[in-house]
Short mmCIF file of N, CA and C in Angstrom, two decimals:
data_model
loop_
_atom_site.label_atom_id
_atom_site.label_comp_id
_atom_site.label_asym_id
_atom_site.label_seq_id
_atom_site.Cartn_x
_atom_site.Cartn_y
_atom_site.Cartn_z
N GLY O 334 4.75 11.29 -23.77
CA GLY O 334 3.64 10.77 -23.12
C GLY O 334 3.26 12.03 -22.17
N MET O 335 2.34 11.28 -21.11
CA MET O 335 1.83 12.17 -20.07
C MET O 335 2.79 12.23 -18.98
N GLU O 336 3.05 13.29 -18.40
CA GLU O 336 4.14 13.39 -17.10
C GLU O 336 3.27 12.98 -15.86
N THR O 337 3.40 12.11 -15.04
CA THR O 337 2.99 11.74 -13.83
C THR O 337 3.78 12.45 -12.46
N VAL O 338 2.93 13.13 -11.71
CA VAL O 338 3.64 13.96 -10.77
C VAL O 338 3.79 12.47 -9.77
N LYS O 339 5.03 12.65 -9.24
CA LYS O 339 5.49 11.41 -8.27
C LYS O 339 4.76 11.61 -6.86
N ARG O 340 4.35 10.56 -6.50
CA ARG O 340 3.60 10.68 -4.99
C ARG O 340 4.43 10.50 -4.20
N ARG O 341 4.40 11.07 -2.96
CA ARG O 341 5.31 11.16 -1.94
C ARG O 341 4.64 10.79 -0.48
N THR O 342 3.32 10.57 -0.29
CA THR O 342 2.95 10.20 0.71
C THR O 342 2.38 9.16 1.07
N VAL O 343 2.83 8.70 2.46
CA VAL O 343 2.40 7.39 3.02
C VAL O 343 1.65 7.37 4.09
N LEU O 344 0.61 6.63 4.06
CA LEU O 344 -0.13 6.59 5.18
C LEU O 344 0.01 5.25 5.86
N ILE O 345 0.56 5.67 7.25
CA ILE O 345 0.75 4.39 8.11
C ILE O 345 -0.47 4.51 9.13
N ALA O 346 -1.37 3.47 9.04
CA ALA O 346 -2.40 3.57 10.18
C ALA O 346 -2.36 2.54 11.10
N ALA O 347 -2.43 2.89 12.54
CA ALA O 347 -2.34 1.96 13.42
C ALA O 347 -1.23 0.82 13.43
N ALA O 348 -0.03 1.18 12.88
CA ALA O 348 0.90 -0.28 12.86
C ALA O 348 1.18 -0.56 14.30
N GLN O 349 1.77 -1.31 14.60
CA GLN O 349 2.37 -1.86 15.94
C GLN O 349 3.49 -0.97 15.87
N GLU O 350 4.23 -0.92 17.06
CA GLU O 350 5.20 0.08 17.01
C GLU O 350 6.60 -0.39 16.38
N GLU O 351 6.81 -1.65 16.28
CA GLU O 351 7.80 -2.04 15.59
C GLU O 351 7.71 -1.84 14.28
N THR O 352 6.67 -2.14 13.53
CA THR O 352 6.24 -2.12 12.24
C THR O 352 6.63 -0.40 11.64
N THR O 353 6.11 0.25 12.88
CA THR O 353 6.08 1.72 12.60
C THR O 353 7.65 2.02 12.41
N ARG O 354 8.32 1.64 13.27
CA ARG O 354 9.82 1.85 13.40
C ARG O 354 10.41 1.62 11.90
N ALA O 355 10.13 0.20 11.74
CA ALA O 355 10.50 -0.18 10.22
C ALA O 355 10.31 0.88 9.31
N LEU O 356 9.13 1.26 9.04
CA LEU O 356 8.72 2.07 8.17
C LEU O 356 9.50 3.25 8.23
N ARG O 357 9.42 3.88 9.23
CA ARG O 357 10.08 5.28 9.59
C ARG O 357 11.74 5.01 9.38
N GLY O 358 12.31 4.29 9.48
CA GLY O 358 13.41 3.89 9.16
C GLY O 358 13.53 3.90 7.31
N LEU O 359 12.56 3.06 6.72
CA LEU O 359 12.63 3.36 5.44
C LEU O 359 12.60 4.69 4.83
N PHE O 360 11.77 5.39 5.26
CA PHE O 360 11.30 6.62 4.82
C PHE O 360 12.12 8.00 5.55
N HIS O 361 12.78 7.59 6.39
CA HIS O 361 13.89 8.33 6.87
C HIS O 361 15.03 8.76 5.96
N GLU O 362 15.49 7.62 5.22
CA GLU O 362 16.57 7.81 4.55
C GLU O 362 16.26 8.43 3.34
N GLU O 363 15.09 8.48 2.80
CA GLU O 363 14.36 8.97 1.78
C GLU O 363 13.74 10.36 2.20
N THR O 364 14.22 11.27 2.35
CA THR O 364 13.71 12.77 3.18
C THR O 364 12.74 13.38 2.28
N HIS O 365 12.57 12.88 0.87
CA HIS O 365 11.26 13.42 0.37
C HIS O 365 10.10 12.83 0.53
N TRP O 366 10.09 11.76 1.11
CA TRP O 366 8.57 10.94 1.47
C TRP O 366 8.20 11.66 2.86
N GLU O 367 6.67 11.95 2.66
CA GLU O 367 6.19 12.28 3.67
C GLU O 367 5.17 11.51 4.27
N ARG O 368 5.02 11.30 5.49
CA ARG O 368 4.56 10.26 6.26
C ARG O 368 3.41 10.68 7.20
N ILE O 369 2.08 10.06 6.86
CA ILE O 369 0.92 10.35 7.69
C ILE O 369 0.79 9.28 8.67
N GLU O 370 0.79 9.57 10.31
CA GLU O 370 0.50 8.32 10.69
C GLU O 370 -0.88 8.60 11.44
N ALA O 371 -1.87 7.56 11.09
CA ALA O 371 -3.26 7.79 11.47
C ALA O 371 -3.33 6.43 12.78
N ASP O 372 -3.93 7.40 13.89
CA ASP O 372 -4.02 6.25 15.08
C ASP O 372 -5.63 5.94 15.16
N GLY O 373 -5.89 4.94 14.32
CA GLY O 373 -6.89 4.04 13.97
C GLY O 373 -7.62 4.47 12.91
N ALA O 374 -9.01 3.76 12.95
CA ALA O 374 -9.68 3.76 11.61
C ALA O 374 -10.37 4.90 11.29
N VAL O 375 -10.72 5.89 12.26
CA VAL O 375 -11.33 7.38 11.79
C VAL O 375 -10.20 8.21 11.43
N GLN O 376 -9.13 8.12 11.96
CA GLN O 376 -8.32 9.11 11.37
C GLN O 376 -7.76 8.28 9.96
N ALA O 377 -7.61 7.20 9.85
CA ALA O 377 -7.15 6.72 8.39
C ALA O 377 -8.11 7.10 7.62
N LEU O 378 -9.16 7.23 7.62
CA LEU O 378 -10.33 7.65 6.94
C LEU O 378 -10.23 9.13 6.59
N ALA O 379 -10.10 9.76 7.56
CA ALA O 379 -9.87 11.35 7.34
C ALA O 379 -8.77 11.59 6.52
N ALA O 380 -7.74 10.72 6.88
CA ALA O 380 -6.33 10.97 6.04
C ALA O 380 -6.72 10.64 4.59
N ALA O 381 -7.27 9.57 4.22
CA ALA O 381 -7.51 9.17 3.08
C ALA O 381 -8.43 9.99 2.23
N ARG O 382 -9.41 10.72 2.86
CA ARG O 382 -10.12 11.81 2.24
C ARG O 382 -9.31 13.27 2.14
N GLN O 383 -8.50 13.62 2.91
CA GLN O 383 -7.57 14.75 2.93
C GLN O 383 -6.65 14.74 1.85
N TYR O 384 -5.98 13.70 1.73
CA TYR O 384 -4.57 13.52 0.88
C TYR O 384 -5.01 12.53 -0.33
N GLY O 385 -6.14 11.78 -0.37
CA GLY O 385 -6.35 10.96 -1.67
C GLY O 385 -5.46 10.68 -2.53
N THR O 386 -5.37 11.40 -3.91
CA THR O 386 -4.62 11.14 -4.98
C THR O 386 -3.05 11.26 -4.71
N GLU O 387 -2.72 12.17 -3.43
CA GLU O 387 -1.21 12.07 -3.06
C GLU O 387 -0.83 10.91 -2.52
N ILE O 388 -1.61 10.08 -1.95
CA ILE O 388 -1.17 8.64 -1.20
C ILE O 388 -0.40 7.67 -1.96
N ALA O 389 0.94 7.50 -1.81
CA ALA O 389 1.56 6.43 -2.94
C ALA O 389 1.36 4.98 -2.15
N LEU O 390 0.88 5.10 -0.83
CA LEU O 390 1.27 3.60 -0.20
C LEU O 390 0.43 3.89 1.27
N ALA O 391 -0.33 2.62 1.09
CA ALA O 391 -1.20 2.64 2.64
C ALA O 391 -0.76 1.59 3.36
N VAL O 392 -0.34 1.64 4.56
CA VAL O 392 0.23 0.59 5.46
C VAL O 392 -1.03 0.57 6.33
N MET O 393 -1.66 -0.29 6.40
CA MET O 393 -2.91 -0.64 7.49
C MET O 393 -2.69 -1.87 8.37
N ASP O 394 -3.10 -1.86 9.72
CA ASP O 394 -3.25 -2.94 10.47
C ASP O 394 -4.53 -3.57 10.22
N ILE O 395 -4.46 -4.96 10.23
CA ILE O 395 -5.89 -5.66 9.75
C ILE O 395 -6.83 -5.15 10.78
N SER O 396 -6.72 -4.81 11.91
CA SER O 396 -7.45 -4.52 13.09
C SER O 396 -7.96 -3.25 12.40
N VAL O 397 -7.41 -2.51 11.93
CA VAL O 397 -8.11 -0.90 11.59
C VAL O 397 -8.84 -1.44 10.31
N LEU O 398 -8.50 -2.25 9.53
CA LEU O 398 -9.24 -2.52 8.01
C LEU O 398 -10.45 -3.20 8.21
N LEU O 399 -10.70 -3.94 9.80
CA LEU O 399 -11.99 -4.75 9.86
C LEU O 399 -12.76 -3.63 10.28
N GLU O 400 -12.65 -2.30 10.77
CA GLU O 400 -13.73 -1.47 11.31
C GLU O 400 -14.20 -0.82 10.03
N PRO O 401 -15.33 -0.51 10.29
CA PRO O 401 -16.08 0.09 9.02
C PRO O 401 -15.42 1.30 8.51
N GLU O 402 -14.75 2.31 9.05
CA GLU O 402 -14.15 3.32 8.94
C GLU O 402 -12.84 2.95 8.16
N GLY O 403 -12.16 2.27 8.76
CA GLY O 403 -10.78 1.59 7.95
C GLY O 403 -11.24 0.98 6.76
N LEU O 404 -12.23 0.06 6.71
CA LEU O 404 -12.88 -0.46 5.14
C LEU O 404 -13.01 0.84 4.24
N GLU O 405 -13.86 1.80 4.69
CA GLU O 405 -14.06 2.70 3.98
C GLU O 405 -12.80 3.67 3.52
N ALA O 406 -11.93 3.70 4.22
CA ALA O 406 -10.72 4.16 3.92
C ALA O 406 -9.66 3.68 2.85
N ALA O 407 -9.93 2.17 2.70
CA ALA O 407 -9.31 1.34 1.83
C ALA O 407 -9.90 1.53 0.59
N ARG O 408 -11.27 1.64 0.55
CA ARG O 408 -12.00 1.71 -0.53
C ARG O 408 -12.23 3.14 -1.27
N TYR O 409 -11.96 3.99 -0.24
CA TYR O 409 -11.82 5.56 -1.06
C TYR O 409 -10.41 5.54 -1.68
N MET O 410 -9.45 4.70 -1.30
CA MET O 410 -7.99 4.69 -1.83
C MET O 410 -8.28 3.99 -3.27
N GLN O 411 -9.11 2.83 -3.00
CA GLN O 411 -9.11 1.48 -4.35
C GLN O 411 -10.35 2.32 -5.00
N ASN O 412 -10.33 3.68 -5.51
CA ASN O 412 -11.41 4.17 -6.27
C ASN O 412 -11.29 3.56 -7.67
N PRO O 413 -12.22 2.82 -8.01
CA PRO O 413 -12.38 2.16 -9.48
C PRO O 413 -12.36 2.99 -10.63
N LEU O 414 -12.70 4.39 -10.20
CA LEU O 414 -12.17 5.03 -11.66
C LEU O 414 -10.88 5.72 -12.13
N THR O 415 -9.97 5.05 -10.94
CA THR O 415 -8.42 5.44 -11.47
C THR O 415 -7.81 4.22 -11.48
N VAL O 416 -7.02 4.19 -12.46
CA VAL O 416 -5.95 3.05 -12.54
C VAL O 416 -4.76 2.89 -11.95
N ASP O 417 -4.57 4.09 -11.14
CA ASP O 417 -3.12 3.76 -10.35
C ASP O 417 -3.63 4.04 -9.01
N CYS O 418 -4.40 3.23 -8.37
CA CYS O 418 -4.68 3.09 -6.85
C CYS O 418 -3.54 2.93 -6.02
N PRO O 419 -3.15 3.65 -4.94
CA PRO O 419 -1.82 3.07 -3.96
C PRO O 419 -1.83 1.78 -3.74
N PRO O 420 -0.86 1.17 -3.47
CA PRO O 420 -0.86 -0.41 -3.09
C PRO O 420 -1.23 -0.20 -1.76
N LEU O 421 -1.98 -1.53 -1.01
CA LEU O 421 -2.41 -1.36 0.38
C LEU O 421 -1.55 -2.57 0.88
N VAL O 422 -0.74 -2.33 1.99
CA VAL O 422 -0.25 -3.26 2.60
C VAL O 422 -0.92 -3.46 4.16
N VAL O 423 -1.29 -4.76 4.19
CA VAL O 423 -1.98 -5.22 5.52
C VAL O 423 -0.81 -5.80 6.14
N LEU O 424 -1.05 -5.34 7.66
CA LEU O 424 -0.23 -6.11 8.88
C LEU O 424 -1.00 -6.85 9.47
N GLU O 425 -0.52 -8.06 9.69
CA GLU O 425 -1.43 -8.84 10.49
C GLU O 425 -0.53 -9.93 11.27
N GLY O 426 -0.97 -10.12 12.49
CA GLY O 426 -0.14 -11.24 13.45
C GLY O 426 -0.89 -12.38 13.78
N GLY O 427 -0.51 -13.37 14.15
CA GLY O 427 -1.20 -14.33 14.81
C GLY O 427 -1.31 -15.76 13.41
N ASP O 428 -2.37 -16.23 13.38
CA ASP O 428 -2.93 -17.36 12.53
C ASP O 428 -3.53 -16.65 10.94
N GLY O 429 -3.64 -15.68 10.71
CA GLY O 429 -4.17 -15.19 9.61
C GLY O 429 -5.60 -15.44 9.16
N ASP O 430 -6.52 -15.81 10.34
CA ASP O 430 -7.68 -15.80 10.27
C ASP O 430 -8.32 -14.74 9.65
N ASP O 431 -7.83 -13.60 10.38
CA ASP O 431 -8.57 -12.15 10.07
C ASP O 431 -8.74 -11.61 8.90
N LEU O 432 -7.46 -12.18 8.00
CA LEU O 432 -7.53 -12.05 6.61
C LEU O 432 -8.80 -12.59 5.78
N GLU O 433 -9.25 -13.63 6.39
CA GLU O 433 -10.50 -14.01 5.49
C GLU O 433 -11.68 -13.27 5.85
N ARG O 434 -11.49 -12.46 6.92
CA ARG O 434 -12.80 -11.59 7.09
C ARG O 434 -13.03 -10.28 6.40
N LEU O 435 -11.84 -10.06 5.52
CA LEU O 435 -11.87 -8.59 4.87
C LEU O 435 -12.83 -9.10 3.59
N PRO O 436 -13.46 -8.10 2.96
CA PRO O 436 -14.37 -8.35 1.70
C PRO O 436 -13.39 -8.67 0.61
N ALA O 437 -14.00 -9.68 -0.10
CA ALA O 437 -13.42 -10.23 -1.13
C ALA O 437 -12.77 -9.14 -2.44
N ASP O 438 -13.60 -8.11 -2.48
CA ASP O 438 -13.37 -7.23 -3.57
C ASP O 438 -12.26 -6.05 -3.28
N LEU O 439 -11.77 -6.19 -1.76
CA LEU O 439 -10.63 -5.35 -1.22
C LEU O 439 -9.43 -5.79 -1.93
N PHE O 440 -8.47 -5.02 -2.44
CA PHE O 440 -7.56 -5.48 -3.15
C PHE O 440 -6.35 -5.47 -2.26
N VAL O 441 -5.67 -6.33 -1.64
CA VAL O 441 -4.46 -6.21 -1.02
C VAL O 441 -3.17 -6.53 -1.77
N SER O 442 -2.25 -5.45 -1.60
CA SER O 442 -1.01 -5.82 -2.83
C SER O 442 -0.05 -6.72 -1.70
N GLU O 443 0.12 -6.55 -0.58
CA GLU O 443 1.06 -7.32 0.24
C GLU O 443 0.46 -7.72 1.66
N THR O 444 0.65 -8.49 2.35
CA THR O 444 0.45 -8.70 3.59
C THR O 444 1.92 -9.14 4.48
N LEU O 445 2.04 -8.29 5.21
CA LEU O 445 3.28 -8.63 6.24
C LEU O 445 2.75 -9.13 7.44
N HIS O 446 3.47 -10.23 7.96
CA HIS O 446 2.98 -11.01 9.15
C HIS O 446 3.85 -10.12 10.49
N THR O 447 3.23 -9.99 11.54
CA THR O 447 3.95 -9.47 12.51
C THR O 447 3.95 -10.62 13.69
N PRO O 448 5.17 -10.53 14.26
CA PRO O 448 6.28 -9.72 14.48
C PRO O 448 7.01 -9.96 13.18
N LEU O 449 7.61 -8.65 12.70
CA LEU O 449 8.37 -8.70 11.34
C LEU O 449 9.78 -8.20 11.53
N VAL O 450 10.41 -8.61 10.70
CA VAL O 450 12.00 -8.14 10.73
C VAL O 450 11.69 -6.91 10.01
N ALA O 451 12.39 -5.98 10.65
CA ALA O 451 12.62 -4.52 10.17
C ALA O 451 12.92 -4.45 8.76
N ARG O 452 14.00 -5.05 8.69
CA ARG O 452 14.98 -4.92 7.19
C ARG O 452 14.32 -5.44 6.30
N ILE O 453 13.49 -6.70 6.33
CA ILE O 453 12.77 -7.43 5.33
C ILE O 453 11.44 -6.52 5.06
N ALA O 454 10.81 -6.04 6.02
CA ALA O 454 9.53 -5.32 5.71
C ALA O 454 9.89 -3.82 5.19
N ALA O 455 10.77 -3.48 5.32
CA ALA O 455 11.23 -2.07 4.66
C ALA O 455 11.45 -2.31 3.29
N ARG O 456 12.31 -3.56 2.89
CA ARG O 456 12.76 -3.77 1.68
C ARG O 456 11.28 -4.35 0.64
N ARG O 457 10.50 -5.01 1.33
CA ARG O 457 9.17 -5.25 0.71
C ARG O 457 8.54 -4.06 0.33
N VAL O 458 8.38 -3.39 1.26
CA VAL O 458 7.61 -2.20 0.98
C VAL O 458 8.24 -1.07 -0.13
N HIS O 459 9.55 -1.18 -0.08
CA HIS O 459 10.58 -0.44 -1.11
C HIS O 459 10.03 -0.97 -2.27
N VAL O 460 10.18 -2.33 -2.45
CA VAL O 460 10.00 -3.01 -3.68
C VAL O 460 8.60 -2.65 -4.31
N LEU O 461 7.44 -2.62 -3.45
CA LEU O 461 6.12 -2.22 -3.71
C LEU O 461 6.25 -0.74 -4.45
N MET O 462 6.52 0.10 -3.80
CA MET O 462 6.76 1.52 -4.14
C MET O 462 7.25 1.64 -5.41
N GLU O 463 8.40 0.89 -5.83
CA GLU O 463 9.37 1.04 -6.83
C GLU O 463 8.46 0.46 -8.20
N LEU O 464 7.99 -0.55 -7.83
CA LEU O 464 6.79 -1.18 -8.64
C LEU O 464 5.65 -0.43 -9.24
N HIS O 465 5.19 0.27 -8.10
CA HIS O 465 4.07 1.32 -8.34
C HIS O 465 4.40 2.28 -9.27
N ALA O 466 5.58 3.12 -8.91
CA ALA O 466 6.13 4.26 -9.58
C ALA O 466 6.31 3.82 -11.04
N TYR O 467 6.90 2.38 -11.44
CA TYR O 467 7.26 2.16 -12.63
C TYR O 467 5.85 1.92 -13.51
N GLN O 468 5.01 1.30 -12.69
CA GLN O 468 3.53 1.13 -13.32
C GLN O 468 2.93 2.51 -14.09
N ARG O 469 3.14 3.60 -13.06
CA ARG O 469 2.53 4.61 -13.17
C ARG O 469 3.23 5.38 -14.40
N LYS O 470 4.36 4.79 -14.67
CA LYS O 470 5.15 5.77 -15.81
C LYS O 470 4.47 5.30 -17.13
N ASP O 471 3.71 4.05 -17.18
CA ASP O 471 3.10 3.74 -18.26
C ASP O 471 1.87 3.15 -18.18
N VAL O 472 0.98 3.75 -17.66
CA VAL O 472 -0.42 3.24 -16.94
C VAL O 472 -1.11 2.52 -18.24
N THR O 473 -1.32 3.15 -19.34
CA THR O 473 -1.95 2.38 -20.38
C THR O 473 -1.64 1.18 -20.85
N PHE O 474 -0.34 0.94 -20.90
CA PHE O 474 0.27 -0.45 -21.23
C PHE O 474 0.12 -1.56 -19.72
N GLN O 475 0.50 -0.82 -18.92
CA GLN O 475 0.50 -1.77 -17.63
C GLN O 475 -1.00 -2.03 -17.40
N HIS O 476 -2.00 -1.26 -17.66
CA HIS O 476 -3.41 -1.30 -17.40
C HIS O 476 -3.92 -2.37 -18.24
N ALA O 477 -3.09 -2.35 -19.59
CA ALA O 477 -3.64 -3.56 -20.54
C ALA O 477 -3.22 -4.79 -20.35
N VAL O 478 -2.05 -4.71 -19.65
CA VAL O 478 -1.42 -6.34 -19.53
C VAL O 478 -1.23 -6.81 -18.24
N SER O 479 -1.32 -6.11 -17.22
CA SER O 479 -1.15 -6.77 -15.74
C SER O 479 -2.25 -6.50 -14.93
N ARG O 480 -3.35 -5.80 -15.37
CA ARG O 480 -4.25 -5.55 -14.22
C ARG O 480 -5.51 -6.61 -14.35
N ASP O 481 -6.32 -6.64 -13.61
CA ASP O 481 -7.66 -7.38 -13.53
C ASP O 481 -8.61 -6.32 -14.51
N PRO O 482 -8.99 -6.94 -15.54
CA PRO O 482 -9.97 -6.36 -16.56
C PRO O 482 -10.93 -5.57 -15.94
N LEU O 483 -11.67 -6.30 -14.83
CA LEU O 483 -12.82 -6.01 -14.27
C LEU O 483 -12.64 -4.80 -13.46
N ILE O 484 -11.71 -4.88 -12.47
CA ILE O 484 -11.69 -4.07 -11.14
C ILE O 484 -10.43 -2.90 -11.72
N GLY O 485 -9.49 -3.25 -12.71
CA GLY O 485 -8.54 -2.32 -12.83
C GLY O 485 -7.26 -1.95 -11.95
N LEU O 486 -7.40 -3.13 -11.05
CA LEU O 486 -6.05 -3.12 -9.97
C LEU O 486 -5.22 -4.40 -10.54
N LEU O 487 -4.04 -4.01 -10.06
CA LEU O 487 -2.90 -5.40 -10.41
C LEU O 487 -3.35 -6.55 -9.99
N SER O 488 -2.97 -7.40 -11.02
CA SER O 488 -3.51 -8.85 -10.82
C SER O 488 -2.72 -9.40 -9.85
N GLY O 489 -2.85 -10.39 -8.89
CA GLY O 489 -2.14 -10.59 -7.78
C GLY O 489 -1.14 -11.56 -8.66
N SER O 490 -1.14 -12.32 -9.39
CA SER O 490 0.03 -13.04 -9.94
C SER O 490 0.94 -12.17 -10.52
N THR O 491 0.86 -10.97 -11.17
CA THR O 491 1.72 -10.22 -11.53
C THR O 491 2.48 -9.50 -10.47
N LEU O 492 1.94 -9.30 -9.48
CA LEU O 492 2.44 -8.27 -8.21
C LEU O 492 3.13 -9.55 -7.59
N SER O 493 2.91 -10.73 -7.37
CA SER O 493 3.76 -11.54 -6.45
C SER O 493 5.01 -12.01 -7.24
N THR O 494 4.81 -12.11 -8.39
CA THR O 494 6.00 -12.58 -9.28
C THR O 494 7.02 -11.28 -9.59
N ALA O 495 6.44 -10.05 -9.43
CA ALA O 495 7.36 -9.01 -9.58
C ALA O 495 8.38 -8.89 -8.21
N ILE O 496 7.35 -8.92 -7.04
CA ILE O 496 8.00 -9.21 -5.43
C ILE O 496 9.18 -9.90 -5.53
N GLU O 497 8.85 -11.34 -6.25
CA GLU O 497 9.75 -12.29 -5.84
C GLU O 497 10.91 -12.02 -6.48
N ASP O 498 10.86 -11.52 -7.79
CA ASP O 498 12.13 -11.30 -8.60
C ASP O 498 12.93 -10.05 -7.98
N ALA O 499 12.47 -9.06 -7.31
CA ALA O 499 13.03 -8.22 -6.68
C ALA O 499 13.70 -8.48 -5.31
N LEU O 500 13.38 -9.49 -4.95
CA LEU O 500 13.67 -9.90 -3.66
C LEU O 500 14.73 -11.03 -3.92
N ARG O 501 14.99 -11.40 -5.07
CA ARG O 501 16.05 -12.55 -5.26
C ARG O 501 17.42 -11.92 -5.22
#
């Protein structure tokens, strides 16, 4: 089959300090991961454009995503022409009303509520990345069975089932 290059770049956009610490902890152990920390929506968009296909995971604050540049960064990474877009993890606090303000066509792989438990957040992110790496190994098959046929992204039920299984 086709060899896929393992992506190693994580984009963290304007995450709360404790969340950033949790993710740093996760990627610190795995020294082969590269981390890009974007301070705000404009930097997130610049990073998405610069690193594009190298990004393995994007973690973005809801506040960043609700800005035009943040949304553009997410859309840039969720390019409908590719079948293996990086998972998008959204961080949000409070009552969750902000999530409803995101466009319906934006595909969010995981939502983490803050304040969060560092260990749990790191584990969930780790599971997402493992899943993504697994899917990329056999993109064609995965694309046929587990993705939304219209937009080519992971179907929500497939993802949530896999995450639940991995967390058991």
